[in-house]
């Protein structure tokens, strides 16, 4: 019930306008993002890099309406890659298709992705996030079109969707770069598994399927986007048995979540990358992060009374 309420809040325009003005909300969100500017994000990327942890950065925002807005997004991500390179940082970028115009014009979104993929050449993977289920087909089409020209494009897949196993099979011969997550959008039970056990089973099966493909000589890369030890431990062992090193496999965790687990992974030499989010449009993303881990709600509650 709490998860459903938080996901509803993530789409509510009134709350997205009012709650970010509350001081306790702004204080609590600092647990999950270092600030609203690229410079603040890269300061943390630099700090983590000195600890041997590479990073991903993403500017929060989605569902933009105009070509001018998409051009501003492209310019910001290009600036992020250039500034990270100047600072000598191992930083990749992760983009949302609707932040690049997928709603208004898929061709505009594709041109924007192509431009960013070109800018990312030699700088790591350009990751394409997966959004709600309405965007699955256009996002898959976007990825396939970009992937024909740029091998450094990666795609996020969500294990809670019933269709994802088929989607992975349709992509696997491309040798895809896949970030596997559980999923954080409100979806009906006919589209997404409502039971956590089924989501977890799907996650493990999808991870093993791609690892098997890579171990058999197929191309690809797997980023495990999870903080769940029940996913991390067996799949890390499976990667080891498949002979996959940090060039083919890594754990990807969110900034501010699971810091103890992040330190443990680093000590054990497990490939780890941390995703740092920034930007002013953080409210929907923040609500989804709370819905993923209801324990975080108690952190917010404590912040209210400090």
Protein backbone atom coordinates (compact mmCIF):
# COMPACT_ATOMS: atom_id res chain seq x y z
CA UNK A 1 0.00 0.00 0.00
CA UNK A 2 2.84 2.38 0.87
CA UNK A 3 4.56 1.62 -2.45
CA UNK A 4 1.37 2.29 -4.41
CA UNK A 5 0.89 5.58 -2.57
CA UNK A 6 4.44 6.73 -3.32
CA UNK A 7 4.14 5.81 -7.00
CA UNK A 8 0.86 7.72 -7.19
CA UNK A 9 2.57 10.72 -5.59
CA UNK A 10 5.33 10.56 -8.22
CA UNK A 11 2.77 11.41 -10.93
CA UNK A 12 0.75 14.01 -9.01
CA UNK A 13 1.32 17.56 -10.38
CA UNK A 14 0.09 19.31 -7.22
CA UNK A 15 2.49 17.39 -4.97
CA UNK A 16 5.38 17.82 -7.41
CA UNK A 17 4.91 21.58 -7.14
CA UNK A 18 4.28 21.89 -3.39
CA UNK A 19 6.42 19.27 -1.65
CA UNK A 20 9.81 20.30 -3.11
CA UNK A 21 9.29 23.68 -1.42
CA UNK A 22 9.28 21.99 1.99
CA UNK A 23 12.60 22.27 3.77
CA UNK A 24 12.45 18.76 5.28
CA UNK A 25 11.88 17.24 1.83
CA UNK A 26 14.83 19.12 0.33
CA UNK A 27 16.96 18.08 3.31
CA UNK A 28 15.95 14.42 2.96
CA UNK A 29 16.61 14.27 -0.78
CA UNK A 30 20.25 15.21 -0.20
CA UNK A 31 20.74 11.62 0.99
CA UNK A 32 20.17 10.47 -2.59
CA UNK A 33 21.72 13.27 -4.67
CA UNK A 34 24.62 15.62 -3.88
CA UNK A 35 22.98 18.67 -5.45
CA UNK A 36 21.04 20.08 -8.37
CA UNK A 37 24.00 21.04 -10.58
CA UNK A 38 26.39 19.08 -12.76
CA UNK A 39 29.33 20.56 -10.90
CA UNK A 40 28.02 19.20 -7.58
CA UNK A 41 27.54 15.77 -9.16
CA UNK A 42 31.08 15.72 -10.54
CA UNK A 43 32.58 16.76 -7.21
CA UNK A 44 31.12 13.53 -5.79
CA UNK A 45 32.22 11.60 -8.89
CA UNK A 46 35.75 12.84 -8.23
CA UNK A 47 35.57 11.82 -4.57
CA UNK A 48 34.33 8.33 -5.46
CA UNK A 49 36.88 8.03 -8.25
CA UNK A 50 39.68 8.58 -5.76
CA UNK A 51 38.27 5.59 -3.84
CA UNK A 52 38.45 3.49 -7.00
CA UNK A 53 34.72 3.70 -7.81
CA UNK A 54 33.69 4.89 -11.30
CA UNK A 55 30.36 6.63 -11.75
CA UNK A 56 27.36 7.30 -13.96
CA UNK A 57 25.62 10.65 -14.06
CA UNK A 58 22.07 11.44 -15.09
CA UNK A 59 20.24 14.76 -15.23
CA UNK A 60 16.75 14.33 -13.84
CA UNK A 61 13.89 15.19 -16.15
CA UNK A 62 11.38 13.51 -18.46
CA UNK A 63 8.49 14.14 -20.87
CA UNK A 64 9.79 17.37 -22.41
CA UNK A 65 7.59 18.90 -25.12
CA UNK A 66 9.74 21.06 -27.36
CA UNK A 67 12.77 20.60 -29.61
CA UNK A 68 14.45 23.49 -27.78
CA UNK A 69 14.20 21.62 -24.48
CA UNK A 70 15.71 18.50 -26.00
CA UNK A 71 18.61 20.52 -27.40
CA UNK A 72 19.28 21.90 -23.93
CA UNK A 73 19.37 18.32 -22.62
CA UNK A 74 21.82 17.25 -25.34
CA UNK A 75 24.02 20.27 -24.59
CA UNK A 76 24.04 19.47 -20.87
CA UNK A 77 25.05 15.84 -21.37
CA UNK A 78 27.74 16.84 -23.86
CA UNK A 79 29.06 19.31 -21.29
CA UNK A 80 28.98 16.56 -18.64
CA UNK A 81 31.13 14.26 -20.79
CA UNK A 82 33.58 17.01 -21.69
CA UNK A 83 33.95 18.27 -18.13
CA UNK A 84 34.37 14.75 -16.74
CA UNK A 85 37.11 14.10 -19.29
CA UNK A 86 38.86 17.36 -18.36
CA UNK A 87 38.77 16.25 -14.71
CA UNK A 88 40.18 12.83 -15.62
CA UNK A 89 37.10 10.98 -14.34
CA UNK A 90 35.70 7.59 -15.37
CA UNK A 91 32.12 8.83 -15.84
CA UNK A 92 29.39 7.50 -18.14
CA UNK A 93 26.02 9.14 -18.77
CA UNK A 94 22.48 7.77 -18.59
CA UNK A 95 19.61 9.43 -20.47
CA UNK A 96 15.82 9.12 -20.52
CA UNK A 97 14.25 8.94 -24.01
CA UNK A 98 11.36 11.23 -23.06
CA UNK A 99 13.93 13.79 -21.90
CA UNK A 100 15.22 13.77 -25.48
CA UNK A 101 11.85 14.18 -27.18
CA UNK A 102 10.44 10.65 -27.52
CA UNK A 103 6.91 11.85 -26.69
CA UNK A 104 6.85 14.63 -29.25
CA UNK A 105 8.89 13.16 -32.11
CA UNK A 106 10.74 9.80 -32.07
CA UNK A 107 12.94 10.95 -34.97
CA UNK A 108 14.11 13.96 -32.96
CA UNK A 109 14.85 11.63 -30.03
CA UNK A 110 16.86 9.33 -32.30
CA UNK A 111 18.93 12.18 -33.71
CA UNK A 112 19.63 13.36 -30.17
CA UNK A 113 20.70 9.87 -29.09
CA UNK A 114 22.95 9.53 -32.15
CA UNK A 115 24.63 12.84 -31.32
CA UNK A 116 25.22 11.84 -27.71
CA UNK A 117 26.47 8.39 -28.71
CA UNK A 118 29.01 10.07 -31.00
CA UNK A 119 30.07 12.36 -28.16
CA UNK A 120 30.44 9.31 -25.87
CA UNK A 121 32.81 7.48 -28.24
CA UNK A 122 35.96 6.74 -26.27
CA UNK A 123 34.25 7.91 -23.06
CA UNK A 124 32.29 4.79 -22.15
CA UNK A 125 28.69 3.70 -22.59
CA UNK A 126 25.74 5.94 -23.36
CA UNK A 127 22.97 4.30 -21.32
CA UNK A 128 19.33 4.56 -22.41
CA UNK A 129 16.92 4.20 -19.49
CA UNK A 130 13.65 2.31 -19.76
CA UNK A 131 10.62 4.27 -18.54
CA UNK A 132 7.00 3.18 -18.07
CA UNK A 133 5.52 0.31 -20.11
CA UNK A 134 3.94 2.68 -22.66
CA UNK A 135 7.45 3.52 -23.83
CA UNK A 136 8.85 -0.01 -24.18
CA UNK A 137 8.34 -0.46 -27.93
CA UNK A 138 9.50 3.05 -28.94
CA UNK A 139 12.51 2.75 -26.63
CA UNK A 140 13.46 -0.65 -28.07
CA UNK A 141 13.17 0.80 -31.58
CA UNK A 142 15.30 3.78 -30.52
CA UNK A 143 17.96 1.50 -29.07
CA UNK A 144 18.08 -0.79 -32.12
CA UNK A 145 18.41 2.14 -34.50
CA UNK A 146 21.18 3.77 -32.45
CA UNK A 147 22.94 0.44 -31.87
CA UNK A 148 23.26 -0.15 -35.63
CA UNK A 149 25.61 2.83 -35.76
CA UNK A 150 27.13 2.93 -32.26
CA UNK A 151 28.28 -0.11 -30.28
CA UNK A 152 28.73 2.03 -27.16
CA UNK A 153 24.95 2.39 -26.61
CA UNK A 154 23.44 0.44 -23.71
CA UNK A 155 19.85 -0.25 -22.65
CA UNK A 156 18.06 -0.67 -19.33
CA UNK A 157 15.69 -3.65 -18.95
CA UNK A 158 13.24 -4.16 -16.07
CA UNK A 159 12.78 -7.59 -14.53
CA UNK A 160 9.29 -6.86 -13.15
CA UNK A 161 7.81 -6.70 -16.66
CA UNK A 162 6.37 -9.98 -17.91
CA UNK A 163 7.66 -9.37 -21.43
CA UNK A 164 11.31 -8.69 -20.60
CA UNK A 165 12.57 -12.25 -21.14
CA UNK A 166 11.27 -12.09 -24.71
CA UNK A 167 12.73 -8.63 -25.20
CA UNK A 168 16.15 -9.85 -24.08
CA UNK A 169 15.98 -12.78 -26.51
CA UNK A 170 15.15 -10.39 -29.34
CA UNK A 171 18.25 -8.32 -28.52
CA UNK A 172 20.79 -10.89 -27.45
CA UNK A 173 22.38 -11.55 -30.84
CA UNK A 174 23.33 -7.86 -30.96
CA UNK A 175 25.72 -8.50 -28.07
CA UNK A 176 23.89 -5.80 -26.12
CA UNK A 177 25.11 -3.73 -23.22
CA UNK A 178 22.32 -4.21 -20.68
CA UNK A 179 21.63 -2.62 -17.34
CA UNK A 180 19.23 -4.88 -15.47
CA UNK A 181 16.96 -3.34 -12.83
CA UNK A 182 13.83 -4.54 -11.08
CA UNK A 183 11.59 -1.62 -12.13
CA UNK A 184 10.04 1.33 -10.33
CA UNK A 185 6.91 2.44 -12.21
CA UNK A 186 3.28 1.73 -11.31
CA UNK A 187 2.10 -1.03 -13.66
CA UNK A 188 -1.00 -3.27 -13.67
CA UNK A 189 -0.54 -6.98 -12.82
CA UNK A 190 -1.13 -8.09 -16.40
CA UNK A 191 1.99 -6.12 -17.40
CA UNK A 192 4.26 -6.45 -14.34
CA UNK A 193 4.70 -9.19 -11.76
CA UNK A 194 2.95 -8.02 -8.57
CA UNK A 195 4.81 -10.50 -6.34
CA UNK A 196 8.37 -9.64 -5.31
CA UNK A 197 9.37 -13.30 -5.49
CA UNK A 198 8.48 -13.39 -9.18
CA UNK A 199 10.36 -10.13 -9.83
CA UNK A 200 13.43 -11.56 -8.09
CA UNK A 201 13.20 -14.86 -9.96
CA UNK A 202 12.93 -12.96 -13.25
CA UNK A 203 15.95 -10.82 -12.32
CA UNK A 204 18.13 -13.85 -11.59
CA UNK A 205 17.02 -15.66 -14.75
CA UNK A 206 17.64 -12.65 -16.99
CA UNK A 207 21.07 -12.03 -15.49
CA UNK A 208 22.12 -15.64 -15.93
CA UNK A 209 20.79 -15.77 -19.48
CA UNK A 210 22.95 -12.85 -20.62
CA UNK A 211 25.97 -14.16 -18.71
CA UNK A 212 25.58 -17.57 -20.38
CA UNK A 213 25.50 -15.85 -23.77
CA UNK A 214 28.68 -13.91 -23.00
CA UNK A 215 30.44 -16.98 -21.56
CA UNK A 216 29.67 -18.88 -24.79
CA UNK A 217 31.56 -16.27 -26.79
CA UNK A 218 28.74 -13.83 -27.45
CA UNK A 219 29.26 -10.11 -27.08
CA UNK A 220 27.64 -7.94 -24.47
CA UNK A 221 27.98 -6.36 -21.07
CA UNK A 222 25.83 -6.67 -17.95
CA UNK A 223 25.35 -3.97 -15.34
CA UNK A 224 23.36 -5.21 -12.35
CA UNK A 225 21.37 -2.22 -11.11
CA UNK A 226 20.43 -3.43 -7.65
CA UNK A 227 21.14 -3.01 -3.95
CA UNK A 228 19.66 -6.39 -3.05
CA UNK A 229 22.26 -8.84 -1.66
CA UNK A 230 19.95 -11.70 -2.71
CA UNK A 231 20.58 -10.62 -6.30
CA UNK A 232 24.16 -9.40 -5.99
CA UNK A 233 25.72 -12.43 -4.29
CA UNK A 234 24.48 -15.25 -6.55
CA UNK A 235 24.96 -13.28 -9.77
CA UNK A 236 28.45 -12.15 -8.77
CA UNK A 237 29.35 -15.79 -8.15
CA UNK A 238 27.78 -16.74 -11.47
CA UNK A 239 29.81 -14.07 -13.25
CA UNK A 240 32.97 -15.44 -11.66
CA UNK A 241 32.20 -18.99 -12.75
CA UNK A 242 31.48 -17.68 -16.28
CA UNK A 243 34.87 -15.96 -16.35
CA UNK A 244 33.42 -12.44 -16.67
CA UNK A 245 35.66 -9.65 -15.40
CA UNK A 246 35.07 -5.93 -14.93
CA UNK A 247 35.15 -5.40 -18.67
CA UNK A 248 31.96 -7.45 -19.10
CA UNK A 249 30.14 -7.14 -15.77
CA UNK A 250 29.60 -4.70 -12.90
CA UNK A 251 27.25 -3.85 -10.04
CA UNK A 252 25.55 -0.48 -10.44
CA UNK A 253 24.21 1.20 -7.31
CA UNK A 254 22.55 4.53 -6.62
CA UNK A 255 24.40 7.29 -4.82
CA UNK A 256 23.50 7.40 -1.13
CA UNK A 257 21.92 3.95 -0.95
CA UNK A 258 23.65 0.84 0.39
CA UNK A 259 26.89 2.60 1.23
CA UNK A 260 27.99 -0.21 3.53
CA UNK A 261 27.37 -2.73 0.75
CA UNK A 262 29.27 -0.50 -1.69
CA UNK A 263 32.31 -0.45 0.60
CA UNK A 264 32.09 -4.23 0.97
CA UNK A 265 32.03 -4.75 -2.78
CA UNK A 266 35.01 -2.44 -3.24
CA UNK A 267 37.02 -4.29 -0.58
CA UNK A 268 36.30 -7.61 -2.30
CA UNK A 269 37.29 -6.28 -5.72
CA UNK A 270 33.81 -6.63 -7.23
CA UNK A 271 33.35 -4.22 -10.17
CA UNK A 272 31.13 -1.38 -8.96
CA UNK A 273 29.80 1.81 -10.54
CA UNK A 274 27.67 4.41 -8.70
CA UNK A 275 24.86 6.35 -10.39
CA UNK A 276 24.72 10.02 -9.37
CA UNK A 277 21.56 11.97 -10.22
CA UNK A 278 21.27 15.75 -10.29
CA UNK A 279 18.91 18.46 -11.52
CA UNK A 280 15.91 20.47 -10.39
CA UNK A 281 13.26 18.01 -11.68
CA UNK A 282 13.89 15.50 -8.90
CA UNK A 283 10.48 14.98 -7.30
CA UNK A 284 9.07 12.09 -9.46
CA UNK A 285 12.41 10.32 -9.34
CA UNK A 286 12.63 10.78 -5.58
CA UNK A 287 9.18 9.29 -4.99
CA UNK A 288 10.10 6.25 -7.08
CA UNK A 289 13.29 5.79 -5.05
CA UNK A 290 11.23 5.80 -1.84
CA UNK A 291 8.80 3.30 -3.36
CA UNK A 292 11.67 0.96 -4.23
CA UNK A 293 12.89 0.92 -0.63
CA UNK A 294 10.13 1.74 1.90
CA UNK A 295 12.75 1.79 4.66
CA UNK A 296 13.85 5.11 3.18
CA UNK A 297 10.49 6.58 4.21
CA UNK A 298 11.60 6.38 7.84
CA UNK A 299 14.68 8.41 6.94
CA UNK A 300 12.37 11.12 5.58
CA UNK A 301 10.16 10.92 8.67
CA UNK A 302 13.18 11.45 10.92
CA UNK A 303 14.19 14.44 8.80
CA UNK A 304 10.80 16.04 9.46
CA UNK A 305 11.45 16.23 13.17
CA UNK A 306 15.10 17.27 13.21
